[in-house]
CSV table of C-alpha atoms in Angstrom, one decimal:
chain,number,residue,atom,x,y,z
A,254,MET,CA,-78.0,11.8,-74.8
A,255,HIS,CA,-79.8,8.6,-73.7
A,256,ARG,CA,-78.8,7.3,-70.4
A,257,PRO,CA,-79.5,3.8,-69.3
A,258,PRO,CA,-82.2,3.3,-66.6
A,259,ILE,CA,-81.1,2.2,-63.1
A,260,GLN,CA,-81.8,-1.4,-62.2
A,261,PRO,CA,-84.0,-1.8,-59.1
A,262,GLU,CA,-81.9,-4.6,-57.6
A,263,ILE,CA,-79.2,-2.1,-56.6
A,264,PRO,CA,-79.0,-2.5,-52.8
A,265,THR,CA,-79.4,0.9,-51.0
A,266,ALA,CA,-81.0,2.0,-47.8
A,267,VAL,CA,-83.1,4.5,-49.8
A,268,PHE,CA,-85.4,1.7,-50.9
A,269,SER,CA,-85.2,-0.6,-47.9
A,270,GLY,CA,-88.6,-2.0,-47.0
A,271,LEU,CA,-89.9,-1.7,-50.5
A,272,THR,CA,-90.6,-4.6,-52.9
A,273,ASP,CA,-88.8,-4.8,-56.2
A,274,VAL,CA,-92.1,-3.8,-57.9
A,275,GLU,CA,-92.5,-0.8,-55.7
A,276,THR,CA,-88.9,0.2,-56.2
A,277,GLN,CA,-89.4,-0.1,-60.0
A,278,HIS,CA,-92.3,2.3,-59.7
A,279,LEU,CA,-90.3,4.9,-57.7
A,280,LEU,CA,-87.3,4.6,-60.1
A,281,ALA,CA,-89.6,5.2,-63.0
A,282,CYS,CA,-91.3,8.2,-61.3
A,283,MET,CA,-88.0,9.7,-60.3
A,284,LEU,CA,-86.6,9.4,-63.8
A,285,ALA,CA,-83.6,7.5,-62.5
A,286,THR,CA,-80.5,7.9,-64.8
A,287,GLU,CA,-76.9,6.9,-64.6
A,288,ARG,CA,-74.0,9.2,-65.2
A,289,SER,CA,-70.2,8.5,-65.2
A,290,PHE,CA,-67.6,10.8,-63.6
A,291,LYS,CA,-63.8,11.0,-63.7
A,292,ARG,CA,-61.6,11.2,-60.6
A,293,GLY,CA,-61.5,14.7,-59.2
A,294,GLU,CA,-64.8,15.8,-60.9
A,295,ILE,CA,-67.4,17.6,-58.8
A,296,PRO,CA,-71.0,16.4,-59.6
A,297,VAL,CA,-72.6,19.0,-57.3
A,298,SER,CA,-71.3,21.9,-55.2
A,299,GLN,CA,-72.3,23.2,-51.8
A,300,GLY,CA,-75.1,25.8,-52.1
A,301,GLU,CA,-76.2,24.6,-55.6
A,302,LYS,CA,-79.9,24.2,-56.2
A,303,THR,CA,-81.0,20.7,-57.0
A,304,THR,CA,-83.9,18.3,-56.7
A,305,SER,CA,-82.0,15.1,-57.0
A,306,ILE,CA,-80.5,12.6,-54.6
A,307,GLY,CA,-77.7,10.3,-55.7
A,308,ILE,CA,-76.8,6.7,-55.3
A,309,VAL,CA,-73.1,5.6,-55.8
A,310,LEU,CA,-73.1,2.6,-58.2
A,311,LYS,CA,-69.4,2.3,-58.3
A,312,GLY,CA,-66.5,4.2,-56.8
A,313,THR,CA,-66.1,6.5,-53.8
A,314,LEU,CA,-67.1,10.1,-53.2
A,315,LEU,CA,-66.2,12.8,-50.6
A,316,LEU,CA,-68.8,15.1,-49.1
A,317,ALA,CA,-67.1,18.2,-47.8
A,318,ASP,CA,-68.3,21.3,-46.0
A,319,GLU,CA,-66.7,24.3,-47.7
A,320,GLY,CA,-67.7,26.5,-44.8
A,321,ASN,CA,-65.0,24.9,-42.7
A,322,ASP,CA,-62.3,23.5,-45.0
A,323,PRO,CA,-63.0,22.4,-48.6
A,324,SER,CA,-60.1,19.9,-48.4
A,325,THR,CA,-61.5,18.1,-45.3
A,326,PRO,CA,-64.0,15.3,-46.1
A,327,VAL,CA,-67.0,15.3,-43.8
A,328,VAL,CA,-68.4,12.0,-45.1
A,329,VAL,CA,-66.9,9.2,-47.2
A,330,VAL,CA,-69.5,7.7,-49.5
A,331,ASN,CA,-68.8,4.3,-51.0
A,332,ALA,CA,-70.5,2.1,-53.6
A,333,ARG,CA,-74.2,1.4,-53.0
A,334,ASP,CA,-74.4,4.3,-50.5
A,335,HIS,CA,-76.3,7.5,-51.1
A,336,PHE,CA,-76.1,11.3,-50.7
A,337,GLY,CA,-78.5,14.2,-50.8
A,338,GLN,CA,-81.1,12.6,-48.6
A,339,ASP,CA,-81.5,15.8,-46.6
A,340,LEU,CA,-83.2,17.4,-49.6
A,341,ARG,CA,-87.0,18.0,-49.4
A,342,LEU,CA,-89.6,16.5,-51.7
A,343,GLN,CA,-91.7,19.6,-52.2
A,344,GLU,CA,-89.2,22.2,-53.4
A,345,ASP,CA,-85.7,22.9,-54.7
A,346,ASP,CA,-83.1,22.9,-52.0
A,347,GLU,CA,-79.5,23.8,-51.6
A,348,VAL,CA,-76.8,21.1,-51.5
A,349,SER,CA,-75.3,21.0,-48.0
A,350,ARG,CA,-71.9,19.7,-49.0
A,351,THR,CA,-69.7,19.7,-52.1
A,352,VAL,CA,-69.4,16.2,-53.7
A,353,THR,CA,-66.1,15.2,-55.1
A,354,VAL,CA,-65.3,12.0,-57.0
A,355,VAL,CA,-62.4,10.0,-55.6
A,356,SER,CA,-62.4,7.1,-58.0
A,357,ALA,CA,-63.8,7.3,-61.6
A,358,ARG,CA,-67.1,5.5,-61.5
A,359,SER,CA,-70.9,6.1,-61.9
A,360,ILE,CA,-73.7,7.7,-60.0
A,361,ALA,CA,-77.5,7.3,-60.2
A,362,ALA,CA,-79.5,10.5,-60.1
A,363,LEU,CA,-83.1,10.3,-58.8
A,364,ASP,CA,-85.3,13.4,-59.3
A,365,LEU,CA,-87.4,14.1,-56.2
A,366,ARG,CA,-89.3,16.9,-57.9
A,367,SER,CA,-91.0,14.4,-60.2
A,368,LEU,CA,-92.8,13.0,-57.1
A,369,GLN,CA,-94.6,16.3,-56.3
A,370,ASN,CA,-97.8,15.4,-58.2
A,371,ALA,CA,-97.8,11.7,-57.3
A,372,ASP,CA,-101.3,10.2,-56.7
A,373,GLY,CA,-102.8,6.9,-55.8
A,374,HIS,CA,-100.3,4.1,-55.0
A,375,HIS,CA,-97.5,6.4,-56.0
A,376,PHE,CA,-98.6,8.9,-53.4
A,377,GLU,CA,-98.3,6.3,-50.6
A,378,LEU,CA,-94.9,5.2,-51.9
A,379,ARG,CA,-93.8,8.9,-51.9
A,380,ASP,CA,-94.7,9.3,-48.3
A,381,ARG,CA,-92.8,6.1,-47.4
A,382,LEU,CA,-89.8,7.4,-49.3
A,383,ALA,CA,-90.1,10.8,-47.5
A,384,ALA,CA,-90.1,9.0,-44.2
A,385,LYS,CA,-87.0,7.0,-45.2
A,386,LEU,CA,-85.2,10.1,-46.3
A,387,GLN,CA,-85.8,11.8,-43.0
A,388,GLU,CA,-84.4,8.7,-41.3
A,389,LEU,CA,-81.3,8.8,-43.5
A,390,THR,CA,-80.8,12.5,-42.9
A,391,ALA,CA,-80.5,11.7,-39.2
A,392,GLU,CA,-78.0,9.0,-39.9
A,393,ASN,CA,-76.0,11.3,-42.1
A,394,SER,CA,-75.9,13.9,-39.3
A,395,ALA,CA,-74.7,11.1,-36.9
A,396,ARG,CA,-71.9,10.3,-39.3
A,397,ALA,CA,-70.8,13.9,-39.5
A,398,THR,CA,-70.9,14.0,-35.6
A,399,ALA,CA,-68.8,10.8,-35.5
A,400,HIS,CA,-66.2,12.5,-37.8
A,401,ARG,CA,-66.0,15.5,-35.5
A,402,GLN,CA,-65.6,13.1,-32.5
A,403,LEU,CA,-62.8,11.3,-34.4
A,404,LEU,CA,-60.9,14.6,-34.7
A,405,GLU,CA,-61.1,15.1,-30.9
A,406,HIS,CA,-58.6,12.2,-30.4
A,407,GLU,CA,-55.4,13.8,-29.4
A,408,SER,CA,-53.0,11.5,-31.3
A,409,LEU,CA,-53.0,10.9,-35.1
A,410,ARG,CA,-52.6,7.2,-34.3
A,411,ASP,CA,-55.9,7.2,-32.4
A,412,ARG,CA,-57.6,9.1,-35.2
A,413,LEU,CA,-56.2,6.7,-37.8
A,414,SER,CA,-57.2,3.6,-35.7
A,415,SER,CA,-60.7,5.0,-35.2
A,416,ASP,CA,-61.2,5.7,-38.9
A,417,PHE,CA,-59.8,2.3,-39.8
A,418,LYS,CA,-62.3,0.6,-37.4
A,419,GLN,CA,-65.2,2.6,-38.9
A,420,GLN,CA,-64.2,1.9,-42.5
A,421,ARG,CA,-63.7,-1.8,-41.8
A,422,THR,CA,-67.2,-2.0,-40.3
A,423,GLU,CA,-68.7,-0.3,-43.3
A,424,GLN,CA,-66.8,-2.4,-45.8
A,425,ALA,CA,-67.4,-5.6,-43.8
A,426,THR,CA,-64.0,-7.0,-44.6
A,427,GLU,CA,-60.7,-7.7,-42.9
A,428,MET,CA,-58.7,-6.4,-45.9
A,429,LEU,CA,-59.5,-2.7,-45.9
A,430,PHE,CA,-59.3,-0.5,-49.0
A,431,ILE,CA,-59.0,3.2,-48.6
A,432,ALA,CA,-60.0,5.1,-51.8
A,433,LEU,CA,-58.8,8.5,-50.5
A,434,THR,CA,-55.5,9.8,-51.6
A,435,ARG,CA,-52.9,10.3,-48.9
A,436,ASP,CA,-53.5,14.1,-49.0
A,437,GLN,CA,-57.2,13.5,-48.6
A,438,LEU,CA,-56.8,11.0,-45.8
A,439,ALA,CA,-54.4,13.2,-44.0
A,440,ALA,CA,-56.9,16.1,-44.2
A,441,HIS,CA,-59.7,13.9,-43.2
A,442,LEU,CA,-57.8,12.9,-40.0
A,443,GLY,CA,-56.7,16.5,-39.2
A,444,GLY,CA,-53.0,15.9,-40.0
A,445,SER,CA,-50.5,16.4,-42.8
A,446,LYS,CA,-49.3,14.0,-45.4
A,447,PRO,CA,-45.8,13.6,-43.9
A,448,GLU,CA,-47.3,13.0,-40.4
A,449,LEU,CA,-49.7,10.3,-41.9
A,450,ALA,CA,-46.8,8.6,-43.7
A,451,LYS,CA,-44.7,8.5,-40.5
A,452,GLU,CA,-47.6,7.1,-38.5
A,453,ARG,CA,-48.5,4.4,-41.0
A,454,LYS,CA,-44.9,3.3,-41.1
A,455,ALA,CA,-44.7,3.2,-37.3
A,456,MET,CA,-47.9,1.1,-37.0
A,457,LYS,CA,-46.4,-1.3,-39.6
A,458,GLU,CA,-43.1,-1.5,-37.6
A,459,ASP,CA,-45.2,-2.1,-34.5
A,460,GLU,CA,-46.8,-5.0,-36.4
A,461,LEU,CA,-50.3,-3.6,-36.0
A,462,ILE,CA,-51.0,-3.3,-39.7
A,463,ASP,CA,-49.6,-4.3,-43.0
A,464,PHE,CA,-50.3,-2.3,-46.2
A,465,TYR,CA,-49.6,-2.0,-49.8
A,466,ARG,CA,-50.6,1.3,-51.4
A,467,ASN,CA,-54.3,1.8,-50.4
A,468,SER,CA,-54.9,-1.7,-49.1
A,469,PHE,CA,-54.6,-2.5,-45.4
A,470,ARG,CA,-54.5,-5.7,-43.3
A,471,PHE,CA,-54.9,-5.8,-39.6
A,472,LEU,CA,-52.4,-7.9,-37.8
A,473,GLN,CA,-53.8,-7.5,-34.3
A,474,PRO,CA,-56.6,-5.5,-32.5
A,475,LEU,CA,-56.0,-1.7,-32.6
A,476,MET,CA,-55.7,0.3,-29.4
A,477,ILE,CA,-57.4,3.7,-28.9
A,478,SER,CA,-56.6,5.7,-25.8
A,479,GLY,CA,-55.4,2.5,-24.0
A,480,LYS,CA,-58.6,0.6,-24.8
A,481,GLU,CA,-58.8,-2.3,-27.2
A,482,ARG,CA,-61.0,-1.5,-30.2
A,483,GLN,CA,-61.7,-4.3,-32.7
């Protein structure tokens, strides 16, 4: 089945620092394709062999470490973000986390193996891409560390407030949208669904937040461990 090529103007950190022409060359070399997924589908599982990295064109994904708890998201990946940047350019590698689709959207697949025999200008672009992927791997590790630190907060309210702050920063908006289901968000925060529902209701009654389904609005700065966090 023919799949449409990926357009180079899609903003993603994978191609930051490259011109549109250079990005076009890399997309062509990596045989970039687009594939649609339904909610709950698993595009790739932990331990699976692959040579591709992915860019989320639309929707939200969860990256979970099945070695700990498959229901607990390690990383939330939103539209225009990427995953699989810890793969190597020279050989097949195992996926470090299981990827689950939260909302039914599309993903771009970029095959790293196709760059193995790059030469000339493409060789230089490949090296620049490799350096960028190493940088993004470090960032991804930092995000996983941040999630572990989030779980160290004693109260669920502190964990929820900390996660809200991070998500609001990433989405760059005052009206926050959380794509996770309540079960997924509760697992992500190290609590249960009833505990999460009770805490959200309490924060609304305290006039800290207002919400409707998965959309949240902040009515005043949130407090974490007695310190103001905006």
